Amino acid sequence: MPPVRAVLCLIFFVAGPAAAAQTTLADRDAHRARPERPTVATHAFPVARGRVEIESGVAAADGGPSAVALIKTGIASRLQLSLSVERSFQRESAAAESPRFAGVKWQLGAPRDGWPSFALMPGVTASRGPRAATETALSLMAIATQALGPVGVDVNLAATRLDDARGPTPYLWAVAATIPLAGPVAWGLELS
């Protein structure tokens, strides 16, 4: 990742007091909504079996604005299917890219007090290139979630293999923290 892309993000967000520290093990209700971060890092907890969560939002990055929709469903007690689609609003690439992602988050073992929770998330991304050819990438993300008092910390490491497989394998890492402030307000801090 080029140094220009190394980003330190401070994010304000509003959530309920329990959701503000959603990555802590105190949140053991399997039927509680488990929103994922809108940036890079995510937590190790899957959606409960039989539940469906829909998340959507708009982001602005180097490439311009885009809209993302994510559908997550629990397919087993520790497995979550994630499907997402992204739409870029750049004029020159309006019809060129529409990445679609499918992945399965697999929580490794049950959460235990004082211990981090771990998950693996293999996935595949497909997008249409400028010449209407489909480009694909395979990825594997390792996720660790730990509560440090009231602060929730998530560490993500990911590797992606592009379909042309000619260059080096791109890697991504992210460390994120959720820090409760007062009532429903919390800080989100992410380094990637």
CSV table of N, CA, C and O in Angstrom, one decimal, residues 94-137:
chain,number,residue,atom,x,y,z
A,94,ALA,N,-18.5,5.5,-14.8
A,94,ALA,CA,-19.9,5.2,-14.3
A,94,ALA,C,-20.4,3.9,-14.7
A,94,ALA,O,-21.0,3.2,-13.9
A,95,ALA,N,-20.0,3.4,-15.9
A,95,ALA,CA,-20.5,2.1,-16.3
A,95,ALA,C,-19.3,1.1,-16.2
A,95,ALA,O,-19.5,-0.1,-16.5
A,96,ALA,N,-18.1,1.5,-15.8
A,96,ALA,CA,-17.0,0.6,-15.8
A,96,ALA,C,-16.9,-0.3,-14.6
A,96,ALA,O,-16.5,-1.5,-14.7
A,97,GLU,N,-17.2,0.2,-13.4
A,97,GLU,CA,-17.1,-0.6,-12.2
A,97,GLU,C,-18.3,-0.8,-11.4
A,97,GLU,O,-19.0,0.2,-11.2
A,98,SER,N,-18.6,-1.9,-11.0
A,98,SER,CA,-19.7,-2.2,-10.0
A,98,SER,C,-19.3,-3.4,-9.2
A,98,SER,O,-19.8,-4.5,-9.5
A,99,PRO,N,-18.3,-3.3,-8.3
A,99,PRO,CA,-17.8,-4.5,-7.6
A,99,PRO,C,-18.9,-5.2,-6.8
A,99,PRO,O,-19.7,-4.6,-6.2
A,100,ARG,N,-18.8,-6.5,-6.9
A,100,ARG,CA,-19.8,-7.3,-6.1
A,100,ARG,C,-18.9,-8.3,-5.3
A,100,ARG,O,-18.0,-8.9,-5.8
A,101,PHE,N,-19.3,-8.4,-4.0
A,101,PHE,CA,-18.5,-9.2,-3.1
A,101,PHE,C,-19.4,-10.3,-2.4
A,101,PHE,O,-20.5,-10.0,-2.1
A,102,ALA,N,-18.8,-11.5,-2.3
A,102,ALA,CA,-19.5,-12.6,-1.5
A,102,ALA,C,-18.5,-13.2,-0.6
A,102,ALA,O,-17.4,-13.5,-1.1
A,103,GLY,N,-18.8,-13.3,0.6
A,103,GLY,CA,-17.9,-13.9,1.6
A,103,GLY,C,-18.6,-14.5,2.7
A,103,GLY,O,-19.8,-14.3,3.0
A,104,VAL,N,-17.9,-15.4,3.5
A,104,VAL,CA,-18.4,-16.1,4.6
A,104,VAL,C,-17.6,-15.8,5.8
A,104,VAL,O,-16.3,-16.1,5.8
A,105,LYS,N,-18.1,-15.2,6.9
A,105,LYS,CA,-17.4,-15.0,8.1
A,105,LYS,C,-17.6,-16.2,9.0
A,105,LYS,O,-18.8,-16.6,9.3
A,106,TRP,N,-16.5,-16.8,9.5
A,106,TRP,CA,-16.6,-18.0,10.3
A,106,TRP,C,-15.9,-17.7,11.6
A,106,TRP,O,-14.7,-17.5,11.7
A,107,GLN,N,-16.7,-17.6,12.7
A,107,GLN,CA,-16.2,-17.3,14.0
A,107,GLN,C,-15.6,-18.6,14.5
A,107,GLN,O,-16.2,-19.7,14.5
A,108,LEU,N,-14.3,-18.5,15.0
A,108,LEU,CA,-13.6,-19.7,15.4
A,108,LEU,C,-13.8,-19.8,17.0
A,108,LEU,O,-13.2,-19.2,17.7
A,109,GLY,N,-14.7,-20.7,17.4
A,109,GLY,CA,-15.0,-20.9,18.8
A,109,GLY,C,-15.9,-19.9,19.4
A,109,GLY,O,-16.2,-18.9,18.8
A,110,ALA,N,-16.3,-20.2,20.6
A,110,ALA,CA,-17.2,-19.3,21.3
A,110,ALA,C,-16.4,-18.3,22.1
A,110,ALA,O,-15.3,-18.5,22.5
A,111,PRO,N,-17.0,-17.1,22.2
A,111,PRO,CA,-16.3,-16.0,23.0
A,111,PRO,C,-16.1,-16.4,24.4
A,111,PRO,O,-17.0,-17.1,25.0
A,112,ARG,N,-14.9,-16.1,25.0
A,112,ARG,CA,-14.6,-16.3,26.4
A,112,ARG,C,-14.1,-15.1,27.0
A,112,ARG,O,-13.3,-14.4,26.4
A,113,ASP,N,-14.6,-14.8,28.2
A,113,ASP,CA,-14.2,-13.6,28.9
A,113,ASP,C,-12.6,-13.5,29.0
A,113,ASP,O,-12.0,-14.5,29.4
A,114,GLY,N,-12.1,-12.4,28.7
A,114,GLY,CA,-10.7,-12.1,28.9
A,114,GLY,C,-9.8,-12.6,27.7
A,114,GLY,O,-8.6,-12.4,27.6
A,115,TRP,N,-10.5,-13.3,26.7
A,115,TRP,CA,-9.8,-13.8,25.6
A,115,TRP,C,-10.3,-13.1,24.3
A,115,TRP,O,-11.4,-12.8,24.2
A,116,PRO,N,-9.4,-12.9,23.3
A,116,PRO,CA,-9.9,-12.4,22.1
A,116,PRO,C,-10.8,-13.3,21.3
A,116,PRO,O,-10.7,-14.6,21.5
A,117,SER,N,-11.7,-12.8,20.5
A,117,SER,CA,-12.5,-13.7,19.6
A,117,SER,C,-11.9,-13.6,18.2
A,117,SER,O,-11.4,-12.6,17.8
A,118,PHE,N,-11.9,-14.7,17.5
A,118,PHE,CA,-11.2,-14.8,16.2
A,118,PHE,C,-12.3,-15.2,15.2
A,118,PHE,O,-13.2,-16.0,15.5
A,119,ALA,N,-12.0,-14.8,13.9
A,119,ALA,CA,-12.8,-15.2,12.8
A,119,ALA,C,-12.0,-15.2,11.5
A,119,ALA,O,-11.0,-14.5,11.5
A,120,LEU,N,-12.4,-16.0,10.6
A,120,LEU,CA,-11.8,-16.0,9.2
A,120,LEU,C,-12.9,-15.6,8.3
A,120,LEU,O,-14.1,-16.0,8.4
A,121,MET,N,-12.5,-14.8,7.2
A,121,MET,CA,-13.5,-14.4,6.2
A,121,MET,C,-13.0,-14.6,4.8
A,121,MET,O,-12.4,-13.6,4.3
A,122,PRO,N,-13.1,-15.7,4.2
A,122,PRO,CA,-12.8,-15.9,2.8
A,122,PRO,C,-13.8,-15.2,1.9
A,122,PRO,O,-15.0,-15.2,2.3
A,123,GLY,N,-13.4,-14.7,0.8
A,123,GLY,CA,-14.4,-14.0,-0.1
A,123,GLY,C,-13.9,-13.9,-1.5
A,123,GLY,O,-12.7,-14.2,-1.8
A,124,VAL,N,-14.8,-13.6,-2.4
A,124,VAL,CA,-14.5,-13.3,-3.8
A,124,VAL,C,-15.2,-12.0,-4.2
A,124,VAL,O,-16.3,-11.7,-3.8
A,125,THR,N,-14.4,-11.2,-5.0
A,125,THR,CA,-15.0,-10.0,-5.5
A,125,THR,C,-14.9,-10.0,-7.0
A,125,THR,O,-13.9,-10.5,-7.6
A,126,ALA,N,-16.0,-9.6,-7.7
A,126,ALA,CA,-16.0,-9.6,-9.1
A,126,ALA,C,-16.5,-8.2,-9.6
A,126,ALA,O,-17.3,-7.6,-8.9
A,127,SER,N,-15.8,-7.7,-10.6
A,127,SER,CA,-16.2,-6.4,-11.1
A,127,SER,C,-16.1,-6.4,-12.6
A,127,SER,O,-15.3,-7.1,-13.2
A,128,ARG,N,-16.8,-5.5,-13.3
A,128,ARG,CA,-16.7,-5.3,-14.7
A,128,ARG,C,-15.7,-4.3,-15.0
A,128,ARG,O,-15.7,-3.2,-14.4
A,129,GLY,N,-14.7,-4.6,-15.8
A,129,GLY,CA,-13.7,-3.7,-16.2
A,129,GLY,C,-14.2,-2.8,-17.3
A,129,GLY,O,-15.3,-2.9,-17.8
A,130,PRO,N,-13.3,-1.9,-17.8
A,130,PRO,CA,-13.7,-0.9,-18.8
A,130,PRO,C,-14.0,-1.6,-20.1
A,130,PRO,O,-14.8,-1.0,-20.9
A,131,ARG,N,-13.6,-2.8,-20.4
A,131,ARG,CA,-13.9,-3.4,-21.7
A,131,ARG,C,-15.0,-4.5,-21.5
A,131,ARG,O,-15.1,-5.4,-22.2
A,132,ALA,N,-15.8,-4.3,-20.4
A,132,ALA,CA,-16.9,-5.2,-20.1
A,132,ALA,C,-16.4,-6.6,-19.8
A,132,ALA,O,-17.2,-7.6,-19.7
A,133,ALA,N,-15.1,-6.8,-19.5
A,133,ALA,CA,-14.6,-8.1,-19.0
A,133,ALA,C,-14.8,-8.2,-17.5
A,133,ALA,O,-14.6,-7.2,-16.8
A,134,THR,N,-15.1,-9.4,-17.0
A,134,THR,CA,-15.2,-9.5,-15.6
A,134,THR,C,-13.9,-9.8,-14.9
A,134,THR,O,-13.2,-10.7,-15.4
A,135,GLU,N,-13.5,-9.1,-13.9
A,135,GLU,CA,-12.3,-9.3,-13.2
A,135,GLU,C,-12.6,-9.8,-11.8
A,135,GLU,O,-13.6,-9.3,-11.2
A,136,THR,N,-11.8,-10.8,-11.3
A,136,THR,CA,-12.1,-11.3,-10.0
A,136,THR,C,-10.9,-11.3,-9.1
A,136,THR,O,-9.8,-11.2,-9.6
A,137,ALA,N,-11.2,-11.3,-7.8
A,137,ALA,CA,-10.1,-11.4,-6.8
A,137,ALA,C,-10.6,-12.3,-5.7
A,137,ALA,O,-11.8,-12.2,-5.3
